[in-house]
XYZ file of C-alpha atoms in Angstrom:
440
model
C -0.182 -0.066 -0.027
C 1.737 3.411 -0.561
C -0.179 6.708 -0.110
C 0.716 10.089 -2.347
C -0.772 12.958 -1.261
C -3.335 14.864 -3.427
C -4.050 18.348 -2.786
C -4.451 19.155 0.879
C -7.713 17.304 1.190
C -6.747 13.426 -0.420
C -4.498 10.632 -0.853
C -3.650 8.478 -3.608
C -3.563 5.067 -2.297
C -2.071 2.228 -4.104
C -2.741 -0.867 -3.393
C -0.800 -2.930 -5.837
C -2.506 -6.469 -7.657
C -5.553 -7.230 -6.208
C -8.817 -8.370 -6.777
C -12.148 -6.496 -7.295
C -13.719 -7.708 -3.671
C -10.641 -7.171 -1.563
C -10.654 -2.904 -3.858
C -14.096 -2.744 -2.398
C -13.337 -4.127 1.035
C -10.595 -1.430 1.101
C -12.991 1.110 -0.154
C -15.109 -0.193 2.810
C -12.846 0.378 5.688
C -11.836 3.167 4.086
C -14.942 5.558 4.091
C -15.534 4.673 7.504
C -12.382 6.542 8.648
C -13.138 9.367 10.960
C -13.356 12.902 8.835
C -13.489 10.884 5.648
C -16.023 12.638 2.791
C -15.891 10.237 0.147
C -13.561 7.296 -1.418
C -13.408 6.439 -5.168
C -12.193 3.687 -6.552
C -10.179 3.127 -9.361
C -8.421 0.278 -10.815
C -5.891 -0.814 -8.300
C -6.202 2.684 -5.711
C -8.721 4.864 -3.660
C -9.006 8.186 -4.077
C -9.295 9.186 -0.058
C -10.257 13.170 0.642
C -11.431 14.312 4.119
C -13.691 17.147 4.893
C -10.400 18.878 6.723
C -7.107 17.775 7.179
C -6.398 14.152 5.845
C -5.630 11.938 8.766
C -3.238 8.869 6.476
C -2.214 6.985 9.046
C -5.702 5.926 9.903
C -5.522 3.967 6.418
C -3.272 2.009 6.528
C -4.076 1.102 10.257
C -7.939 -0.049 9.011
C -6.442 -1.952 6.185
C -8.570 -4.898 6.453
C -6.593 -8.292 6.540
C -9.338 -10.110 3.832
C -12.324 -9.145 1.843
C -15.508 -9.159 3.654
C -18.970 -10.178 1.704
C -21.566 -7.322 3.167
C -23.974 -5.076 1.811
C -20.497 -2.502 0.838
C -18.167 -4.939 -1.008
C -21.181 -5.856 -3.907
C -18.169 -6.939 -6.411
C -17.667 -9.989 -3.420
C -21.701 -10.825 -3.559
C -21.589 -11.682 -7.625
C -24.174 -9.846 -9.373
C -26.826 -9.729 -12.081
C -26.080 -10.499 -15.317
C -26.925 -9.597 -18.906
C -26.889 -9.681 -22.578
C -25.698 -6.066 -24.285
C -26.533 -5.991 -28.365
C -23.574 -3.710 -29.692
C -23.987 -3.264 -33.033
C -19.873 -2.686 -33.907
C -19.509 0.410 -35.787
C -17.530 3.019 -33.671
C -15.417 5.823 -34.900
C -12.134 3.850 -34.053
C -13.452 0.134 -34.690
C -11.076 0.347 -38.297
C -7.966 1.005 -36.397
C -8.319 -1.613 -34.271
C -8.959 -4.211 -36.696
C -5.613 -2.811 -38.657
C -4.061 -2.976 -34.507
C -5.345 -6.318 -33.319
C -4.945 -8.313 -37.606
C -8.831 -9.567 -37.755
C -11.191 -8.883 -39.987
C -14.233 -7.883 -39.629
C -15.743 -11.255 -39.741
C -12.730 -12.246 -37.911
C -13.872 -9.869 -34.492
C -17.253 -10.635 -35.077
C -17.487 -14.155 -35.177
C -14.003 -13.393 -31.771
C -16.305 -10.835 -30.111
C -19.792 -12.901 -29.624
C -19.939 -14.354 -25.967
C -17.429 -12.864 -24.221
C -18.284 -11.360 -20.749
C -17.442 -8.646 -18.755
C -17.645 -8.191 -15.498
C -17.956 -4.869 -13.775
C -15.294 -3.872 -11.709
C -16.460 -0.395 -10.186
C -17.753 2.942 -10.784
C -16.237 5.768 -12.324
C -16.237 8.591 -14.822
C -19.361 10.504 -15.628
C -23.112 8.821 -13.754
C -23.365 5.345 -13.609
C -19.680 4.215 -16.167
C -19.198 1.066 -15.157
C -15.285 -0.451 -15.608
C -15.867 -3.836 -17.136
C -12.677 -6.540 -16.719
C -12.486 -9.280 -18.681
C -11.997 -7.679 -22.297
C -8.784 -9.904 -24.117
C -5.320 -8.341 -23.173
C -4.095 -8.523 -26.830
C -7.153 -6.529 -27.958
C -6.214 -3.562 -25.786
C -5.858 -0.020 -27.182
C -4.654 2.575 -25.286
C -6.187 5.965 -24.670
C -6.748 8.588 -27.361
C -4.582 11.646 -27.052
C -7.601 14.118 -26.232
C -11.008 13.825 -25.473
C -13.705 14.352 -27.600
C -17.335 14.656 -27.903
C -19.161 11.275 -27.121
C -21.938 9.117 -28.152
C -24.304 8.094 -25.235
C -24.428 3.926 -25.331
C -20.906 4.302 -26.975
C -18.938 0.757 -26.130
C -15.207 1.440 -25.724
C -12.050 0.280 -24.498
C -9.058 2.068 -23.137
C -6.024 -0.460 -22.203
C -7.717 -3.835 -22.152
C -10.428 -2.767 -19.427
C -13.779 -1.846 -21.657
C -16.709 0.544 -20.441
C -20.348 2.013 -22.042
C -20.593 5.625 -21.932
C -24.055 5.982 -20.005
C -24.364 9.633 -21.201
C -23.244 12.138 -24.554
C -19.480 12.973 -22.684
C -16.319 13.859 -23.323
C -14.050 11.150 -23.442
C -10.738 9.590 -24.318
C -11.154 5.949 -24.965
C -11.530 4.448 -27.914
C -14.581 4.162 -29.748
C -15.722 0.506 -31.029
C -19.601 -0.077 -31.044
C -22.777 0.981 -30.328
C -25.931 -0.501 -28.009
C -29.574 1.020 -27.264
C -29.603 -0.858 -24.398
C -30.578 1.509 -21.168
C -26.530 1.484 -19.695
C -27.360 4.952 -17.102
C -27.177 3.681 -13.798
C -27.664 0.587 -15.047
C -25.107 -1.520 -14.399
C -23.341 -2.522 -10.665
C -19.817 -3.365 -9.091
C -20.231 -6.693 -10.117
C -22.635 -7.676 -12.181
C -21.772 -9.801 -15.744
C -22.518 -8.325 -19.487
C -22.597 -10.672 -22.498
C -21.390 -9.060 -25.753
C -24.412 -10.181 -28.506
C -23.001 -8.338 -31.531
C -25.574 -6.742 -33.752
C -25.745 -5.693 -37.332
C -27.854 -1.842 -36.133
C -29.096 -0.540 -32.640
C -31.834 2.378 -32.363
C -30.379 4.886 -29.368
C -33.841 7.230 -28.466
C -32.554 10.775 -28.174
C -31.500 11.443 -24.740
C -33.963 13.541 -23.075
C -33.599 17.485 -23.508
C -32.675 18.861 -20.382
C -35.568 20.583 -17.767
C -35.338 24.712 -18.034
C -34.264 26.406 -15.208
C -37.306 27.181 -12.370
C -37.103 28.708 -9.044
C -39.924 29.212 -7.020
C -39.727 32.414 -6.982
C -39.343 34.178 -9.668
C -40.466 33.278 -13.860
C -37.107 32.424 -15.781
C -37.149 34.911 -18.697
C -33.893 33.916 -20.323
C -30.837 32.562 -18.532
C -28.277 31.004 -20.807
C -25.304 30.081 -18.744
C -26.967 30.135 -15.437
C -26.939 26.513 -12.693
C -28.948 26.091 -9.512
C -26.060 25.132 -7.080
C -26.529 24.096 -3.538
C -23.224 22.025 -1.862
C -21.977 19.468 -2.302
C -23.949 15.796 -2.329
C -20.957 13.868 -1.254
C -23.496 10.596 -1.528
C -23.160 11.164 -5.085
C -19.949 10.099 -5.349
C -21.021 6.633 -4.907
C -23.564 6.193 -8.433
C -20.212 7.747 -10.333
C -21.856 11.591 -9.993
C -19.090 14.506 -8.569
C -20.901 16.199 -5.695
C -21.509 19.465 -7.567
C -21.586 22.751 -4.924
C -20.706 26.108 -5.986
C -17.446 26.712 -8.551
C -16.330 29.880 -6.180
C -17.806 28.732 -2.213
C -15.872 31.597 -0.923
C -17.995 33.723 -2.589
C -21.752 32.040 -3.206
C -21.491 31.856 0.974
C -20.630 35.671 1.185
C -24.014 35.958 -1.227
C -25.698 34.169 0.946
C -25.011 36.023 4.068
C -25.458 39.621 1.834
C -29.446 37.908 2.215
C -29.969 36.444 5.586
C -29.514 32.804 3.497
C -27.587 30.063 5.397
C -23.827 30.255 3.371
C -24.546 26.635 1.537
C -28.356 27.579 0.336
C -29.255 27.148 -3.154
C -28.125 29.568 -5.726
C -27.909 30.746 -9.209
C -24.124 30.026 -10.455
C -23.814 32.277 -13.319
C -21.501 32.820 -16.301
C -20.415 36.142 -17.725
C -23.777 37.783 -16.881
C -26.313 37.640 -15.039
C -30.681 36.164 -16.029
C -33.095 37.796 -16.824
C -35.985 37.556 -13.648
C -39.257 38.519 -13.253
C -39.983 38.219 -9.231
C -43.311 36.464 -8.424
C -42.744 37.606 -4.269
C -40.723 40.700 -2.283
C -37.610 39.531 -1.355
C -34.137 40.651 -1.407
C -31.286 40.221 -3.708
C -27.483 39.901 -3.962
C -25.499 39.994 -7.351
C -21.340 41.115 -7.719
C -21.152 42.709 -3.941
C -25.151 44.869 -4.580
C -28.257 44.186 -2.139
C -31.708 44.663 -3.394
C -35.000 44.496 -2.431
C -37.159 43.990 -5.224
C -41.255 43.503 -5.619
C -43.621 41.108 -6.683
C -43.737 41.568 -10.467
C -40.525 42.998 -11.162
C -38.614 42.255 -14.189
C -35.113 42.032 -14.143
C -31.964 41.483 -15.946
C -29.206 40.950 -14.334
C -26.502 42.476 -15.871
C -22.048 41.515 -16.618
C -20.304 38.990 -14.263
C -18.357 42.755 -12.273
C -15.380 40.460 -11.353
C -14.131 37.301 -13.369
C -15.748 34.909 -14.804
C -18.414 32.969 -12.090
C -21.002 35.662 -10.042
C -23.374 34.335 -8.028
C -27.429 35.378 -7.841
C -29.120 35.150 -3.758
C -31.986 35.586 -3.377
C -33.635 35.704 0.276
C -35.779 37.579 2.862
C -34.131 39.644 4.402
C -30.670 42.356 3.800
C -28.106 40.273 6.343
C -24.338 40.506 6.564
C -22.740 41.928 4.145
C -19.078 41.686 3.656
C -16.874 42.873 0.953
C -12.945 41.419 0.790
C -10.293 42.301 -0.772
C -9.157 39.378 -3.146
C -5.877 38.141 -5.067
C -4.925 37.706 -8.859
C -7.383 35.106 -9.609
C -4.507 34.213 -12.787
C -1.948 33.339 -9.505
C -3.364 29.606 -8.549
C -1.460 27.464 -5.674
C -1.155 23.735 -5.854
C 0.715 20.655 -5.232
C 2.752 18.596 -7.125
C 1.195 15.132 -7.468
C -0.968 12.498 -6.861
C 1.542 10.749 -9.689
C 5.334 11.587 -9.077
C 6.401 13.941 -12.158
C 8.494 17.033 -11.640
C 6.795 19.933 -12.845
C 7.323 23.334 -11.757
C 5.498 27.204 -11.784
C 4.405 26.614 -14.998
C 2.261 29.610 -17.077
C -0.678 28.463 -19.633
C -3.108 29.864 -21.343
C -6.798 29.675 -21.047
C -8.349 28.009 -23.679
C -12.287 28.415 -24.476
C -13.147 24.731 -23.489
C -13.905 26.224 -20.183
C -16.947 24.673 -18.263
C -18.396 23.207 -14.476
C -16.364 20.047 -15.591
C -13.316 21.327 -16.304
C -11.096 24.339 -18.008
C -8.522 23.031 -20.389
C -5.104 24.697 -20.597
C -1.978 25.237 -22.843
C 0.728 24.947 -21.155
C 3.120 28.304 -22.348
C 6.289 25.812 -23.030
C 6.487 21.953 -22.959
C 6.315 19.303 -20.028
C 8.272 17.154 -21.246
C 6.803 14.049 -19.602
C 6.721 11.012 -20.598
C 3.430 9.126 -20.457
C 2.977 6.067 -19.888
C 0.207 4.360 -22.324
C -1.467 1.793 -19.831
C -2.047 4.176 -16.420
C -5.381 2.285 -15.096
C -8.059 5.296 -13.524
C -7.787 7.310 -10.698
C -10.407 9.141 -8.745
C -10.279 12.783 -8.705
C -11.374 15.938 -7.281
C -12.324 19.592 -7.877
C -8.891 20.856 -8.073
C -7.078 17.857 -10.109
C -5.748 18.953 -13.070
C -4.523 16.346 -15.112
C -2.062 16.470 -18.524
C -2.605 14.746 -21.649
C -0.896 13.127 -24.136
C -1.890 16.246 -26.274
C 0.397 18.593 -24.109
C -2.482 20.438 -22.677
C -3.466 20.738 -18.860
C -7.316 19.904 -17.943
C -8.194 21.697 -14.410
C -11.531 19.383 -13.327
C -14.201 22.229 -11.739
C -17.361 20.533 -9.373
C -19.086 19.052 -11.728
C -15.601 16.513 -13.078
C -16.086 12.869 -13.913
C -14.848 11.087 -10.640
C -13.051 8.620 -12.401
C -9.808 9.432 -15.350
C -7.230 7.393 -16.834
C -4.621 10.923 -17.502
C -1.563 11.755 -15.574
C -2.461 14.025 -12.193
C 0.240 16.033 -12.505
C -0.980 18.862 -9.461
C -3.611 19.057 -7.673
C -5.340 22.915 -6.683
C -4.955 23.291 -2.973
C -8.331 23.806 -1.367
C -8.625 27.261 -0.645
C -7.157 28.152 -4.189
C -9.805 26.863 -6.295
C -12.396 29.898 -6.600
C -9.540 30.766 -8.627
C -10.000 28.088 -10.870
C -13.466 29.165 -11.214
C -12.595 32.333 -12.856
C -10.438 32.033 -15.030
C -11.742 33.129 -18.538
C -10.508 32.596 -21.921
C -7.562 33.626 -23.548
C -6.424 34.750 -19.791
C -2.460 33.923 -19.322
C -2.290 32.271 -16.058
C 0.518 30.513 -13.726
C 0.561 27.286 -11.442
C 2.831 28.159 -8.209
C 4.310 24.827 -7.141
C 5.150 25.137 -3.203
C 4.759 21.190 -1.742
C 6.508 18.138 -4.121
C 5.277 15.094 -4.537
C 6.195 12.351 -1.505
C 5.141 8.607 -0.300
C 3.973 9.508 2.474
C 3.284 5.729 4.074
C 3.615 1.553 2.449
């Protein structure tokens, strides 16, 4: 067991060669450790997150001697068995066939009846990592992520999976299923592959329009209703969410008499246009005002950074102005992966949302990236190095797991700065603590 710090609130625990049942036993034990808010299984690792300062010693002390069979250890009990129809016509199928020296007919004959077993959940909601794909059919991840349609069947290394939603992804796309795979596969379940000629994937459900109990939404193209992070969602492969700039959100809530973690609107670039249904008090970009029922207000551009917060309450609360540091200088720790990287300047690309921010380093990062890297847990503030040379800093709606090198982790009280980065800006990561193993 090797432990490496992942920022100031988490640790990556590499377990070595463990079975699925052992992996889940270790995870159940870690979740019970004092102060732990989440434990994310990777292929052979755990990513353990604390509410405050980590207590690494408890993880070593709590290591189980053998995997218990319990409700918290689903892979040890076995799971359901189902057949999954797959039409093999993916964007990367021809490359896969050439790489594995097969014709399409040979592959379809060989893949029929292959049984895959769900090892753990991660990435996006309901994504199951499936063991059992033949090692001789392995392919490394793509050099960068790209849009992937829900239902896509893909591989990375010798691990397979079905994308449950439309999302960016870096796996090799071999086929498509029209079966419902969103939150449909659990650890321990067995999936039997059945090649078919074609599938008919229904259109994805339309996203429900934003609805508020205090106002009619006339326009809100870049607004998201956010509340306190929900760490229980991690076990389903869904990030905890929460405000990207939690300090600014708490300030807005307190200004209208709300609890610091009350739900509110997070708005990128500009605020919404609302028609209020009742009298209330609103806070927006350090301004607090009363509004009356029937008032129609177009909240303007965010005045400092990219994101602002609109809080609505019933009374004027504590209005505090505070000086903030330059959001373009962000302190981070090296790791959890052991990569020699120091202070680095980057340009913020237009690829930016609550999932993550793609950054273009101003100088190349000279690192040899393993071709067979397994997936690991992540958190808001994890910074990945992709094979195309870009860095991706994770936001609050980040993939729960990912298979690219994690070279930096933004310190917890610096993550708000990521929220305020805008496309075209130059920013700097200042690395103020070195990577190091902290236990074994």
